[in-house]
Amino acid sequence: MFAQEFVLKQRTEILHALCSSGSAEHLERVLDILLAQGELTWEDYQNIQVPGRPLFTNARQLLDLLYTKGLDSCGLFLAALKQVLPEAQETGLSLSGCSPNIKEKEAQSTSTTQMLLTQRPSLVSKLQSCINGALQALVVEGQFTSRDCDEVRRPIHTPSQQARCLLDHVSSKGDLAAKVLLNYIQQKQESGSPVNQKNLTPPKEFLKYQKKLSSSVSAQSCFLSTYGGTSHMSLDDIYTEGQLELAHKCTDLHTPLGLEDIVGTLGTVNKEADTVLVSGEAGSGKSTLLQRLHLLWAQGAALQDFLLLFPFSCRKLNSEHKELSVQELLFQHCCWPDREQEQIFQFILDHPHLILFTFDGLDELKQSFSDEHRLCCPTQHAPVHTLLFNLIQGSLMKGVQKVVTSRPEAVGPLLKKHLSKEVLLKGFSPSGIDCFVRKHHNDSTVAAKVLESLQTNTALLGLCHNPVLCWIVSQCHKELLGCGEGSPQTITDVYLMILQHFLQHKSLSKSTIGLGWLHENLKTVLHLGQLAFEGIGSTCYIFSGIELDACGVTEQDICIGFLIQIKDTSSAHYEFLHVTIQCFFAALYIVLSGNIDGPTIPKLFEMQDMRETGLSTSCFGACLPSTDQQKQDVVGEDTAAKTSDLQMIATFVSGLLSQRHRSLWLHCCPSAVMEKKARQVVRCLSKGMQKHFKSIPQPVEGEAKSMHAMPGFLWLIKCIYEMQESRIANNAMSKLEIDHLKLTYCNIGPVECTALSYVLQHLRTPVGLQLDNNSVGDVGVEQLLPCMHVCNSLHLRNNNITDEGIRKLIAKGIQCDNFRKIALFNNKLTDACTQQFSHLLKTRQDFLSLRLGNNNITAEGAKQLAEGLKFNHSLQYLGLWGNKIGDAGAEALASALEYSKSLVWLSLVGNGVGTAGACALAKIVKNSTSLEHLWLTENCITRAGVECLIQALQHNTHVKSIWYVSYTEPYTGKHKGCHCFSCDSNPTCSWWLFAF
Ligand code: ADP
């Protein structure tokens, strides 16, 4: 059949093969080839790829065009289709024999930009794994601005789309940019790949195994489990970039951390180790992130340095009770080789650096990490957790790269010792929330309404930084949009919303209106609740039919949708949609079940083993059927439910027992029992807080009384917030008497800010609140506003705050009498917020300290600040370290501060201040009656500037020190009362300390 006729006759099949996965990738790859071959012009391409138009329409447009172009075009198209479609996709479409193979076009190109087009398919594939590196190279060479980078890195794009966008951007910039890009790719190929795959010829059977493993990984990872049932959603379509950060500071990091950087060498702190930890709260997207990595590898779009990727789920490994060798672990749990097992395994052993293991949910493993039992022989049999721990430490199969995910609570110092680096997953950014909601809803007006409603409820917006909550909110958009004023405020509210949503949508009984919906489904809730509760008690997240039966879970209960069947187990096994949903049901069980005895709630809040509550039924203790002996072995080990699960259950119990939800339980449970349980919770919270308060050390005389939050403090605060009863918050806080509350490095995001602010409002006396090194962000700042009146100082160093957040913070701060100090070192502030500070300084004649170091303030910002400083008579500390105010900024500040009677400390370190600036600042030294310390290190002040400062010092008796370092021009003059200290390590560097 002629190609043209074939395209016409097989139109339906071709469209199906190109578009049925829902992902645009196949079509885009075909277009890449046609562009490269010169078969499509750029104009053709733009007519086909119309942004926002349905995929099928774009594909139809292509077919129409090719048909009109004629025989050759159709032939080439079929060849491209053959190259792009995996075999499985060709079902119903036989392409064999009807088309030639495609050869890369000879480089007859006249220009470098032209080469970007002719090599487009291979460039897209190469670039996907190194977008960040390529952007950096282009920025360094001055070819790209940060705006260009943002355009390319739009989170809504998949890596291959980002690669295409990058190529298009580079083409539009011209030959020079194209050269930079091609050089970068070539260098990366020559130096980067540890694989040297070109010289490597793996055995034939290995290659077959690789193919089989890759299709199995692809099949397992292409859909998200939360979108099972009716709402199938491919990962390619819904995946939204989460915020990744390195746990340790890394000076080489200039662009945001990307997915591929997780495995790369960037940020490595321990070169000996091969294990990377990705840690994040429940629901922050750890499993989804791994799933994305798996899929990209299987699609050939990333991690191509690894020939094999073995994905493991720790919750599934819990059910392996046999002792295994590593070989059995790999082949039985991931993919079985059809032939030559030994040969394949030997190849793996010989090339460990070509292999990647991922272990999802280390926190869900029954046993806590230990390195006691060492193992180094890959054929030796051992319990699975022993194998796993030895793989992580590298005593087994050293050199194999491992990525492990876990909630932070489960990561102890023992494990940290064996990590090459730790990457923190911090959920969605504000733009990530926007992007996720838009991807979730096909109907853009619905998406817009959901986003609008989130903007009006910032507590809920804060919760949506956690992807699982963002998913629930998107899933329950009808409930959300219908609830008006009473929209959810707490995590419990959000989970009640999904409970109601599932029960009302999938339950057979449709008569569930009003508050009766819970009562009508009480049995289901109790069945699922018991399953969840007993599961948590025995660290069990996967349930067999026997366990479902033991808790009375019926087919109908399963149909509601909270339990999903696990596909790759031989008999039917189920898990909850997410661990947080299991915890929620466990909490519902504690609240609603008549079987719960007196000590359960106190034990829960004290984080004791739930098995001691006398509730365990006969069949729990091991998740999947096993022999009695094996069950006993497991019980002997650390099977206590993990702290993070118990904390989450306790948080939900607090929320469910709050006064505002009592009406829900009417007819479900005697109100006297409810009252009693609620009283127990209140008592536990109050006792817990007391324990923290007692741990506060007595202050040294003359110093402020300070409390550094211990682990568990924030969790108690969150429980109090869930209760939403100011009486309880008031009661808890009235006994706290401190001057300073330190919550640095506590992983505080917007959700924690909401709870903290709610509780701190009830403090009797004002405190200094130190929240440095968290992830507060603009949404978090907004959440803190209600407690500003009890903050006399607010430290928010390194918290990702922008001008937008500061605008709101200062507007509120101006009205709060106690608020006198703010520290905002290392955020994202620019000149756009300096007017606010200027207004603050003008308005508040009791403001003491303003520290804005390491932001992006230039001379313009400094001039704005100077406007405020002219009218201020109280500021004592002004810190602008690491900005860019230059001479002009220094001159403006100097003229505003020249006669200051309040300023004691001024830092302009690292601001590009030159001699003119120094001479201007000398006026403050000369005339101010209060200045004691002036920091001018890391500027470019020459001898003339120093002379000016020294001259000024002759007239001043207040100044105690001026710090100035010159690397180029050591000052040799001698002056009265001036001491010069030389720096031992660098003889050309002199430290100058003028002390009087
Ligand atoms: P964790 O493993 O940290 O508990 P999950 O990866 O299971 O979190 O995420 C829970 C749910 O949140 C997912 O099932 C999905 O619906 C949503 N989700 C998480 N991360 C993403 C992401 N990057 N893009 C889209 N949805 C996500």
PDB file of N, CA and C and ligand atoms in Angstrom, residues 224 226-227 238-242 281-289 428 436 467-468 471 578-579, ligand 1:
ATOM      1  N   LEU A 224      -0.629   7.409  38.367  1.00  0.00           N
ATOM      2  CA  LEU A 224      -0.568   7.681  39.807  1.00  0.00           C
ATOM      3  C   LEU A 224      -1.694   6.938  40.506  1.00  0.00           C
ATOM      4  N   THR A 226      -3.336   7.478  43.201  1.00  0.00           N
ATOM      5  CA  THR A 226      -4.457   8.267  43.720  1.00  0.00           C
ATOM      6  C   THR A 226      -5.466   8.605  42.621  1.00  0.00           C
ATOM      7  N   TYR A 227      -5.038   8.409  41.379  1.00  0.00           N
ATOM      8  CA  TYR A 227      -5.962   8.685  40.291  1.00  0.00           C
ATOM      9  C   TYR A 227      -6.506   7.395  39.685  1.00  0.00           C
ATOM     10  N   ILE A 238       0.150  14.765  34.975  1.00  0.00           N
ATOM     11  CA  ILE A 238      -0.155  15.418  36.250  1.00  0.00           C
ATOM     12  C   ILE A 238       1.103  15.815  37.017  1.00  0.00           C
ATOM     13  N   TYR A 239       2.246  15.225  36.674  1.00  0.00           N
ATOM     14  CA  TYR A 239       3.434  15.481  37.497  1.00  0.00           C
ATOM     15  C   TYR A 239       3.783  16.968  37.524  1.00  0.00           C
ATOM     16  N   THR A 240       3.976  17.460  38.715  1.00  0.00           N
ATOM     17  CA  THR A 240       4.304  18.864  38.933  1.00  0.00           C
ATOM     18  C   THR A 240       5.573  18.901  39.768  1.00  0.00           C
ATOM     19  N   GLU A 241       6.521  19.728  39.352  1.00  0.00           N
ATOM     20  CA  GLU A 241       7.796  19.758  40.093  1.00  0.00           C
ATOM     21  C   GLU A 241       7.585  20.174  41.540  1.00  0.00           C
ATOM     22  N   GLY A 242       8.182  19.416  42.456  1.00  0.00           N
ATOM     23  CA  GLY A 242       8.170  19.816  43.860  1.00  0.00           C
ATOM     24  C   GLY A 242       9.407  20.659  44.147  1.00  0.00           C
ATOM     25  N   GLU A 281       7.922  15.339  54.531  1.00  0.00           N
ATOM     26  CA  GLU A 281       6.743  14.959  55.319  1.00  0.00           C
ATOM     27  C   GLU A 281       5.870  13.974  54.544  1.00  0.00           C
ATOM     28  N   ALA A 282       4.963  13.319  55.261  1.00  0.00           N
ATOM     29  CA  ALA A 282       3.999  12.436  54.591  1.00  0.00           C
ATOM     30  C   ALA A 282       3.213  13.275  53.595  1.00  0.00           C
ATOM     31  N   GLY A 283       3.125  12.799  52.371  1.00  0.00           N
ATOM     32  CA  GLY A 283       2.340  13.516  51.363  1.00  0.00           C
ATOM     33  C   GLY A 283       3.109  14.578  50.627  1.00  0.00           C
ATOM     34  N   SER A 284       4.406  14.748  50.944  1.00  0.00           N
ATOM     35  CA  SER A 284       5.165  15.807  50.271  1.00  0.00           C
ATOM     36  C   SER A 284       5.548  15.402  48.851  1.00  0.00           C
ATOM     37  N   GLY A 285       5.300  14.140  48.507  1.00  0.00           N
ATOM     38  CA  GLY A 285       5.521  13.723  47.115  1.00  0.00           C
ATOM     39  C   GLY A 285       6.750  12.851  46.908  1.00  0.00           C
ATOM     40  N   LYS A 286       7.213  12.172  47.949  1.00  0.00           N
ATOM     41  CA  LYS A 286       8.442  11.370  47.821  1.00  0.00           C
ATOM     42  C   LYS A 286       8.237  10.196  46.863  1.00  0.00           C
ATOM     43  N   SER A 287       7.133   9.455  47.074  1.00  0.00           N
ATOM     44  CA  SER A 287       6.904   8.290  46.214  1.00  0.00           C
ATOM     45  C   SER A 287       6.683   8.737  44.781  1.00  0.00           C
ATOM     46  N   THR A 288       5.961   9.843  44.629  1.00  0.00           N
ATOM     47  CA  THR A 288       5.669  10.325  43.281  1.00  0.00           C
ATOM     48  C   THR A 288       6.956  10.765  42.589  1.00  0.00           C
ATOM     49  N   LEU A 289       7.835  11.369  43.350  1.00  0.00           N
ATOM     50  CA  LEU A 289       9.109  11.804  42.777  1.00  0.00           C
ATOM     51  C   LEU A 289       9.914  10.594  42.287  1.00  0.00           C
ATOM     52  N   PHE A 428       4.933  21.539  47.108  1.00  0.00           N
ATOM     53  CA  PHE A 428       4.781  22.459  45.982  1.00  0.00           C
ATOM     54  C   PHE A 428       5.113  23.893  46.383  1.00  0.00           C
ATOM     55  N   PHE A 436      -0.410  22.546  39.467  1.00  0.00           N
ATOM     56  CA  PHE A 436      -1.053  21.260  39.742  1.00  0.00           C
ATOM     57  C   PHE A 436      -2.564  21.369  39.560  1.00  0.00           C
ATOM     58  N   PRO A 467       1.478  18.227  48.579  1.00  0.00           N
ATOM     59  CA  PRO A 467       0.769  17.729  47.381  1.00  0.00           C
ATOM     60  C   PRO A 467      -0.431  16.843  47.681  1.00  0.00           C
ATOM     61  N   VAL A 468      -0.354  16.021  48.736  1.00  0.00           N
ATOM     62  CA  VAL A 468      -1.502  15.130  48.942  1.00  0.00           C
ATOM     63  C   VAL A 468      -2.732  15.949  49.327  1.00  0.00           C
ATOM     64  N   TRP A 471      -4.026  17.552  46.240  1.00  0.00           N
ATOM     65  CA  TRP A 471      -4.804  16.573  45.476  1.00  0.00           C
ATOM     66  C   TRP A 471      -6.218  16.462  46.058  1.00  0.00           C
ATOM     67  N   HIS A 578      -3.279   6.482  50.664  1.00  0.00           N
ATOM     68  CA  HIS A 578      -2.068   7.145  51.135  1.00  0.00           C
ATOM     69  C   HIS A 578      -1.933   6.902  52.624  1.00  0.00           C
ATOM     70  N   VAL A 579      -0.715   6.933  53.124  1.00  0.00           N
ATOM     71  CA  VAL A 579      -0.511   6.646  54.551  1.00  0.00           C
ATOM     72  C   VAL A 579      -1.276   7.640  55.439  1.00  0.00           C
TER      73      VAL A 579
HETATM   74  P1  ADP B   1       4.787  10.772  50.063  1.00  0.00           P
HETATM   75  O1  ADP B   1       5.457   9.598  49.417  1.00  0.00           O
HETATM   76  O2  ADP B   1       5.746  11.875  50.364  1.00  0.00           O
HETATM   77  O3  ADP B   1       3.935  10.427  51.229  1.00  0.00           O
HETATM   78  P2  ADP B   1       3.221  10.777  47.651  1.00  0.00           P
HETATM   79  O4  ADP B   1       4.276  10.816  46.599  1.00  0.00           O
HETATM   80  O5  ADP B   1       2.595   9.468  47.944  1.00  0.00           O
HETATM   81  O6  ADP B   1       3.776  11.408  48.994  1.00  0.00           O
HETATM   82  O7  ADP B   1       2.113  11.844  47.230  1.00  0.00           O
HETATM   83  C1  ADP B   1       0.783  11.780  47.631  1.00  0.00           C
HETATM   84  C2  ADP B   1      -0.126  12.238  46.525  1.00  0.00           C
HETATM   85  O8  ADP B   1       0.121  13.611  46.240  1.00  0.00           O
HETATM   86  C3  ADP B   1       0.114  11.538  45.210  1.00  0.00           C
HETATM   87  O9  ADP B   1      -0.629  10.354  45.127  1.00  0.00           O
HETATM   88  C4  ADP B   1      -0.369  12.556  44.199  1.00  0.00           C
HETATM   89  O10 ADP B   1      -1.762  12.552  44.100  1.00  0.00           O
HETATM   90  C5  ADP B   1       0.065  13.856  44.838  1.00  0.00           C
HETATM   91  N1  ADP B   1       1.418  14.239  44.389  1.00  0.00           N
HETATM   92  C6  ADP B   1       2.550  14.136  45.104  1.00  0.00           C
HETATM   93  N2  ADP B   1       3.604  14.631  44.428  1.00  0.00           N
HETATM   94  C7  ADP B   1       3.128  15.045  43.246  1.00  0.00           C
HETATM   95  C8  ADP B   1       3.728  15.661  42.100  1.00  0.00           C
HETATM   96  N3  ADP B   1       5.026  15.941  42.067  1.00  0.00           N
HETATM   97  N4  ADP B   1       2.941  15.966  41.055  1.00  0.00           N
HETATM   98  C9  ADP B   1       1.616  15.689  41.097  1.00  0.00           C
HETATM   99  N5  ADP B   1       0.996  15.122  42.152  1.00  0.00           N
HETATM  100  C10 ADP B   1       1.731  14.801  43.218  1.00  0.00           C
END
